[in-house]
Amino acid sequence: MSDPTIDSPEITETLDLWVAGTEEPEFSPTDEGEQEISDHESEARLDEQFGRVVEDDYVFDDGVDEGERMILNMGPQHPSTHGVLRLQVELEGEIIRRTKPIIGYLHTGMEKTGEQLNFSQGGTNVTRMDYLAPFHNELAYSLAVERLLGIEVPPRAAAIRVLLTELNRCSSHLVALATNGMDIGAISMMIYGFREREQILGFFEKTTGLRMNHNFIRPGGVAADLAPGWKDDVAAILTELPRRLQQYDDLLKDNPIWIARTRGVGVISAEEAIAYGITGPALRAAGVAWDLRQAFPYSGIENYEFEVPVGEHGDVYDRYRVRIEEIHQSLRIVEQAMDSMPMGDYRVDDRKVTPPPRARIDESMEALIHHFKLFTEGFKVPPGETYVAVESPRGELGCYLVSNGEARPYRIHTRAPSFANLQGLPIAMADSLMADTVATIASMDPVMGDVDR
Amino acid sequence: MSDETTTVEETPPVGPERPLPEHPVLRALFEDFETVGWVRSLGQDVAQVPNEAWAGFAHAVRDAGFEVCVDVTVVDWMRERPERFEIVANLLSMAHKLRLRMTTTAGRVDPSVASLVPIWPGVNFAEREAYDMFGVTFEGHPDLTRILMPDDWEGHPLRKDFGVGSVPVQFKESHQVS
Amino acid sequence: MATTAPGNLMMTTVDKAARWARTRSMFPATFGLACCAIEMMATGAAHYDLARFGMEVFRASPRQADLMIVAGRVSQKMAPVLRQVFDQMPDPKWVISMGACASTGGMFNNYALVQGVDQVVPVDIYVPGCPPGPQSLLHGILTLHDKIMSGEINN
């Protein structure tokens, strides 16, 4: 990823002046307590700013005094389309000294709701957590339930899951690129990203019935088989998307404005990322080749050949490049899944988990009762606890599931990648300019549904 | 010659052999800490740590190569277990491609456990969420305040004795548009 | 002024003209909260263009907006913020409650959500769905336009 024109000494020297993290931070990054923003020394400043105290002391002074800091509140409602994130930044002139992300504005009590829904309804709940990658949420949850049940899904179900999750990765990264571009100013990226996404969402609607929040990947397999003619739809996506990705590269990759706004901005080094538990494209852009699909493979993904793109500098530009390359690699997996889709059942043939085929319900009383019991009471899962993680477009998405033998989970907890990635924001934004905030947040790609659950 | 009525042993009998994992990294960890029990749960390794040894064991785990603490959460067992709260930490080692789960317990009254923030800074938000949702205090946490609920919220929502808070469905009198 | 004086032909035409102008250039305020926000963005994007109705400019500042589309679930922490943004909007203003969570609390009938955003702000149109597809949202927006044009909603 090192480009000789960009990494020449003159340019890096100029950029070094305001590369984040080169100045010694005044606080230890691990000491969160010092980031408590409302401290008593600045109360007088706040009074002055709010107009409670008026002092007529106009002095013409261009410089920024040492120790003169302003606390600025960004959000929770602001135009950067990442949901309801609130940031309190302490500014010294234009330079950010400290940041505190305040979350909880989208807290939905999903973990509590998950305890009230039974195991087959749980998918409707988890799918709305990371709403840009709903299939990944459902997959983590279904894998956890299946591990507790001790069942294995048939190969066709596993392949359908891989197909859908990889297409979901493409659509999620398209939104990330669209909003990333729009926030920095390349407003056409917003239109381009959503235009491609419509194609993928059309396929999802044909297969699952919904554009988003599908509840299609369920414990035991998937809810229904692929629609007839699905190969043509997937082939259409596979021909269109790489052409359009070339369009994005034409717009952004060597664009001097884009490079000036993203190179050296929002840097997170590999050590910082590992210490803070940051995973996903942010970690890979910092140079660590860690991808759960290759480290702890799940759902038969080890049968497909793909590469894991890795960046170098850990800045916004590298995260953007990693996402573009990941779309290419996901399309590779989708093509292999399409070509080698095994025949067979789309869900496991276990009577305790799978309802009977709908045609049988008209014919047989036992089938009707079986269906009824499964959908009202739900199936009981043996007691146990497990943690399953998948590689979502944002990083490690895990589901910690505890069952005590009932038809409902005793405790369901989702390890949200955006929750951990947000802790990297103060690191990425330390000692950088206020204007780079938006680019940094956009590149970390937080989804607030995931963060707050 | 020894007499035949008692068995001859060099060391006093130790009781049932304490189970230890096979993986060398994990085995070395568990051998160093005698109070920590090892359990295999559905193909995953779980370390059952007594509350006092939580931070000490975590240090050793980090030094053994578990660079990332993926998550810290709490399970409220109410009356089903002698100690009400179970604190669970999931760990990941990228170098060894291993996962480990650490669990400990805390009682009903003033539950607290040592904070893992000095060891893995990334669990900051996770511990704040566990405090907010369950009321478990993490000692040594730099900023233990509510994170998901409003600051003046009373109660800890994910405890089993905190109700769901559902309201009866209200049918609104808005007129339908075809 | 134009809406209250009765019987005067010229005033009625001005009233009609005012209503026409209001519907043809309604600026939404960005209040996307959760999954519905993504569908709202998709409605503004190329495929289901909102610009053909004059609405693609999502104003960041509520002072410049007429329409607040509450897209997503409103949590207890967010409710005062919602009210504040609504209060900052100048008259005439309208509210569309998009999605099941905004209309009634949706599938999350629990402690964390406000069960219906009409507990906090007055709502003109409810758009059901989880999330409502862009066609549903467009139907809701066009219904709002019709209601304003016909004088049913007098703001």
CSV table of N, CA and C in Angstrom, one decimal, chain A residues 27-107:
chain,number,residue,atom,x,y,z
A,27,PHE,N,-2.2,13.4,28.4
A,27,PHE,CA,-2.7,12.4,29.3
A,27,PHE,C,-2.3,11.0,28.9
A,28,SER,N,-2.3,10.1,29.8
A,28,SER,CA,-2.0,8.7,29.4
A,28,SER,C,-3.2,8.1,28.8
A,29,PRO,N,-3.1,7.6,27.6
A,29,PRO,CA,-4.3,7.1,26.9
A,29,PRO,C,-5.1,6.1,27.7
A,30,THR,N,-4.5,5.4,28.6
A,30,THR,CA,-5.3,4.4,29.4
A,30,THR,C,-6.0,5.0,30.6
A,31,ASP,N,-5.7,6.3,30.8
A,31,ASP,CA,-6.3,6.8,32.1
A,31,ASP,C,-7.6,7.6,31.8
A,32,GLU,N,-8.7,6.8,31.6
A,32,GLU,CA,-9.9,7.5,31.1
A,32,GLU,C,-10.4,8.5,32.1
A,33,GLY,N,-10.1,8.3,33.4
A,33,GLY,CA,-10.6,9.3,34.4
A,33,GLY,C,-10.2,10.7,34.1
A,34,GLU,N,-9.0,10.9,33.5
A,34,GLU,CA,-8.6,12.3,33.2
A,34,GLU,C,-9.4,12.9,32.1
A,35,GLN,N,-10.2,12.1,31.4
A,35,GLN,CA,-10.9,12.6,30.3
A,35,GLN,C,-12.3,13.2,30.8
A,36,GLU,N,-12.5,13.2,32.1
A,36,GLU,CA,-13.8,13.7,32.6
A,36,GLU,C,-13.8,15.2,32.2
A,37,ILE,N,-14.7,15.6,31.4
A,37,ILE,CA,-14.6,16.9,30.8
A,37,ILE,C,-14.9,18.1,31.7
A,38,SER,N,-16.0,17.9,32.5
A,38,SER,CA,-16.4,19.1,33.3
A,38,SER,C,-15.5,19.2,34.5
A,39,ASP,N,-14.4,19.9,34.4
A,39,ASP,CA,-13.5,20.1,35.6
A,39,ASP,C,-13.7,21.6,36.0
A,40,HIS,N,-13.3,21.8,37.3
A,40,HIS,CA,-13.7,23.0,37.9
A,40,HIS,C,-12.9,24.2,37.4
A,41,GLU,N,-11.7,24.0,36.8
A,41,GLU,CA,-11.0,25.2,36.3
A,41,GLU,C,-11.7,25.9,35.2
A,42,SER,N,-12.4,25.1,34.4
A,42,SER,CA,-13.0,25.8,33.2
A,42,SER,C,-14.5,26.2,33.5
A,43,GLU,N,-14.9,26.1,34.8
A,43,GLU,CA,-16.3,26.6,35.1
A,43,GLU,C,-16.4,28.1,34.8
A,44,ALA,N,-15.3,28.9,35.1
A,44,ALA,CA,-15.4,30.3,34.9
A,44,ALA,C,-15.5,30.6,33.4
A,45,ARG,N,-14.7,29.7,32.6
A,45,ARG,CA,-14.8,29.9,31.2
A,45,ARG,C,-16.2,29.7,30.6
A,46,LEU,N,-16.8,28.6,31.2
A,46,LEU,CA,-18.1,28.3,30.7
A,46,LEU,C,-19.1,29.4,31.0
A,47,ASP,N,-19.0,30.0,32.2
A,47,ASP,CA,-19.9,31.1,32.6
A,47,ASP,C,-19.8,32.2,31.6
A,48,GLU,N,-18.5,32.4,31.2
A,48,GLU,CA,-18.3,33.5,30.2
A,48,GLU,C,-18.9,33.2,28.9
A,49,GLN,N,-18.7,31.9,28.5
A,49,GLN,CA,-19.2,31.5,27.2
A,49,GLN,C,-20.7,31.6,27.1
A,50,PHE,N,-21.4,31.2,28.2
A,50,PHE,CA,-22.8,31.1,28.2
A,50,PHE,C,-23.4,32.5,28.5
A,51,GLY,N,-22.6,33.5,28.7
A,51,GLY,CA,-23.1,34.8,28.9
A,51,GLY,C,-23.6,35.0,30.4
A,52,ARG,N,-23.3,34.1,31.3
A,52,ARG,CA,-23.7,34.4,32.6
A,52,ARG,C,-22.9,35.5,33.3
A,53,VAL,N,-21.7,35.6,32.8
A,53,VAL,CA,-20.8,36.7,33.3
A,53,VAL,C,-20.3,37.5,32.1
A,54,VAL,N,-20.5,38.7,32.1
A,54,VAL,CA,-20.1,39.5,30.9
A,54,VAL,C,-18.9,40.4,31.3
A,55,GLU,N,-17.8,40.3,30.6
A,55,GLU,CA,-16.7,41.2,30.9
A,55,GLU,C,-16.3,42.0,29.7
A,56,ASP,N,-16.3,43.2,29.8
A,56,ASP,CA,-15.9,44.0,28.7
A,56,ASP,C,-14.4,44.2,28.7
A,57,ASP,N,-13.7,43.3,28.1
A,57,ASP,CA,-12.2,43.4,28.1
A,57,ASP,C,-11.7,43.0,26.7
A,58,TYR,N,-12.2,43.7,25.7
A,58,TYR,CA,-11.8,43.4,24.4
A,58,TYR,C,-10.4,43.7,24.2
A,59,VAL,N,-9.6,42.6,23.8
A,59,VAL,CA,-8.2,42.8,23.5
A,59,VAL,C,-8.0,42.1,22.2
A,60,PHE,N,-7.4,42.8,21.3
A,60,PHE,CA,-7.1,42.2,20.0
A,60,PHE,C,-5.9,41.3,20.2
A,61,ASP,N,-6.1,40.0,20.1
A,61,ASP,CA,-5.0,39.1,20.3
A,61,ASP,C,-5.2,37.9,19.3
A,62,ASP,N,-4.3,37.7,18.4
A,62,ASP,CA,-4.4,36.7,17.4
A,62,ASP,C,-4.0,35.3,17.9
A,63,GLY,N,-3.2,35.3,18.9
A,63,GLY,CA,-2.6,33.9,19.3
A,63,GLY,C,-3.5,33.1,20.2
A,64,VAL,N,-3.2,31.9,20.3
A,64,VAL,CA,-4.0,31.0,21.3
A,64,VAL,C,-3.1,30.9,22.5
A,65,ASP,N,-3.7,31.3,23.7
A,65,ASP,CA,-3.0,31.2,24.9
A,65,ASP,C,-2.8,29.8,25.3
A,66,GLU,N,-1.8,29.5,26.0
A,66,GLU,CA,-1.7,28.1,26.6
A,66,GLU,C,-2.7,28.0,27.7
A,67,GLY,N,-3.4,27.0,27.8
A,67,GLY,CA,-4.3,26.8,28.9
A,67,GLY,C,-5.7,27.4,28.6
A,68,GLU,N,-5.9,27.9,27.4
A,68,GLU,CA,-7.3,28.4,27.1
A,68,GLU,C,-8.0,27.3,26.3
A,69,ARG,N,-8.9,26.6,26.9
A,69,ARG,CA,-9.5,25.5,26.2
A,69,ARG,C,-11.0,25.7,26.2
A,70,MET,N,-11.6,25.2,25.2
A,70,MET,CA,-13.1,25.4,25.0
A,70,MET,C,-13.7,24.0,24.9
A,71,ILE,N,-14.8,23.8,25.5
A,71,ILE,CA,-15.4,22.5,25.4
A,71,ILE,C,-16.6,22.6,24.4
A,72,LEU,N,-16.5,21.8,23.4
A,72,LEU,CA,-17.5,21.8,22.3
A,72,LEU,C,-18.3,20.5,22.3
A,73,ASN,N,-19.6,20.6,22.1
A,73,ASN,CA,-20.4,19.5,22.1
A,73,ASN,C,-20.9,19.2,20.7
A,74,MET,N,-20.6,18.0,20.2
A,74,MET,CA,-21.1,17.6,18.9
A,74,MET,C,-22.1,16.5,19.0
A,75,GLY,N,-23.3,16.8,18.5
A,75,GLY,CA,-24.4,15.8,18.6
A,75,GLY,C,-25.2,15.9,19.8
A,76,PRO,N,-26.1,15.0,20.1
A,76,PRO,CA,-26.3,13.7,19.4
A,76,PRO,C,-27.0,13.9,18.0
A,77,GLN,N,-27.6,15.0,17.8
A,77,GLN,CA,-28.2,15.2,16.5
A,77,GLN,C,-27.3,16.0,15.6
A,78,HIS,N,-26.6,15.4,14.7
A,78,HIS,CA,-25.7,16.2,13.8
A,78,HIS,C,-25.7,15.6,12.4
A,79,PRO,N,-25.3,16.4,11.4
A,79,PRO,CA,-25.5,15.9,10.1
A,79,PRO,C,-24.6,14.7,9.6
A,80,SER,N,-23.6,14.5,10.3
A,80,SER,CA,-22.8,13.4,10.0
A,80,SER,C,-23.6,12.1,10.2
A,81,THR,N,-23.9,11.4,9.2
A,81,THR,CA,-24.9,10.4,9.3
A,81,THR,C,-24.5,9.1,10.0
A,82,HIS,N,-24.0,9.2,11.2
A,82,HIS,CA,-23.6,8.0,11.8
A,82,HIS,C,-24.5,7.7,13.0
A,83,GLY,N,-25.6,8.3,13.1
A,83,GLY,CA,-26.5,8.0,14.1
A,83,GLY,C,-26.3,8.9,15.3
A,84,VAL,N,-26.8,8.5,16.5
A,84,VAL,CA,-26.8,9.4,17.6
A,84,VAL,C,-25.6,9.3,18.5
A,85,LEU,N,-24.5,9.8,18.0
A,85,LEU,CA,-23.2,9.7,18.8
A,85,LEU,C,-23.0,11.2,19.3
A,86,ARG,N,-22.7,11.3,20.5
A,86,ARG,CA,-22.4,12.6,21.1
A,86,ARG,C,-20.9,12.6,21.5
A,87,LEU,N,-20.2,13.7,21.0
A,87,LEU,CA,-18.8,13.8,21.3
A,87,LEU,C,-18.6,15.1,22.1
A,88,GLN,N,-17.9,15.0,23.2
A,88,GLN,CA,-17.5,16.3,23.8
A,88,GLN,C,-16.0,16.4,23.6
A,89,VAL,N,-15.7,17.5,22.9
A,89,VAL,CA,-14.3,17.7,22.5
A,89,VAL,C,-13.8,18.9,23.3
A,90,GLU,N,-12.6,18.8,23.8
A,90,GLU,CA,-11.9,19.9,24.4
A,90,GLU,C,-10.9,20.5,23.4
A,91,LEU,N,-11.2,21.7,23.1
A,91,LEU,CA,-10.4,22.3,22.0
A,91,LEU,C,-9.4,23.3,22.5
A,92,GLU,N,-8.2,23.4,21.9
A,92,GLU,CA,-7.3,24.5,22.2
A,92,GLU,C,-7.1,25.1,20.8
A,93,GLY,N,-7.9,26.2,20.5
A,93,GLY,CA,-7.9,26.7,19.2
A,93,GLY,C,-8.6,25.7,18.3
A,94,GLU,N,-7.9,25.3,17.3
A,94,GLU,CA,-8.5,24.3,16.4
A,94,GLU,C,-8.0,22.9,16.7
A,95,ILE,N,-7.2,22.7,17.7
A,95,ILE,CA,-6.6,21.4,17.9
A,95,ILE,C,-7.4,20.7,19.0
A,96,ILE,N,-7.7,19.5,18.8
A,96,ILE,CA,-8.4,18.7,19.8
A,96,ILE,C,-7.5,18.2,20.8
A,97,ARG,N,-7.7,18.4,22.1
A,97,ARG,CA,-6.9,17.9,23.1
A,97,ARG,C,-7.5,16.6,23.7
A,98,ARG,N,-8.7,16.6,24.0
A,98,ARG,CA,-9.4,15.4,24.6
A,98,ARG,C,-10.7,15.2,24.0
A,99,THR,N,-11.1,14.0,23.9
A,99,THR,CA,-12.5,13.7,23.4
A,99,THR,C,-13.1,12.7,24.4
A,100,LYS,N,-14.4,12.9,24.5
A,100,LYS,CA,-15.2,11.9,25.3
A,100,LYS,C,-16.4,11.5,24.5
A,101,PRO,N,-16.5,10.3,24.0
A,101,PRO,CA,-17.8,9.9,23.3
A,101,PRO,C,-18.8,9.6,24.4
A,102,ILE,N,-20.0,10.1,24.2
A,102,ILE,CA,-21.1,9.8,25.1
A,102,ILE,C,-22.2,9.1,24.3
A,103,ILE,N,-22.5,7.9,24.7
A,103,ILE,CA,-23.4,7.0,24.0
A,103,ILE,C,-24.6,6.7,24.8
A,104,GLY,N,-25.5,5.9,24.3
A,104,GLY,CA,-26.7,5.5,25.0
A,104,GLY,C,-27.9,6.2,24.5
A,105,TYR,N,-27.8,7.0,23.4
A,105,TYR,CA,-29.0,7.7,22.9
A,105,TYR,C,-29.8,6.7,22.0
A,106,LEU,N,-29.3,5.5,21.8
A,106,LEU,CA,-30.2,4.6,21.0
A,106,LEU,C,-30.4,3.3,21.8
A,107,HIS,N,-30.2,3.4,23.1
A,107,HIS,CA,-30.3,2.1,23.9
A,107,HIS,C,-31.7,1.6,23.8
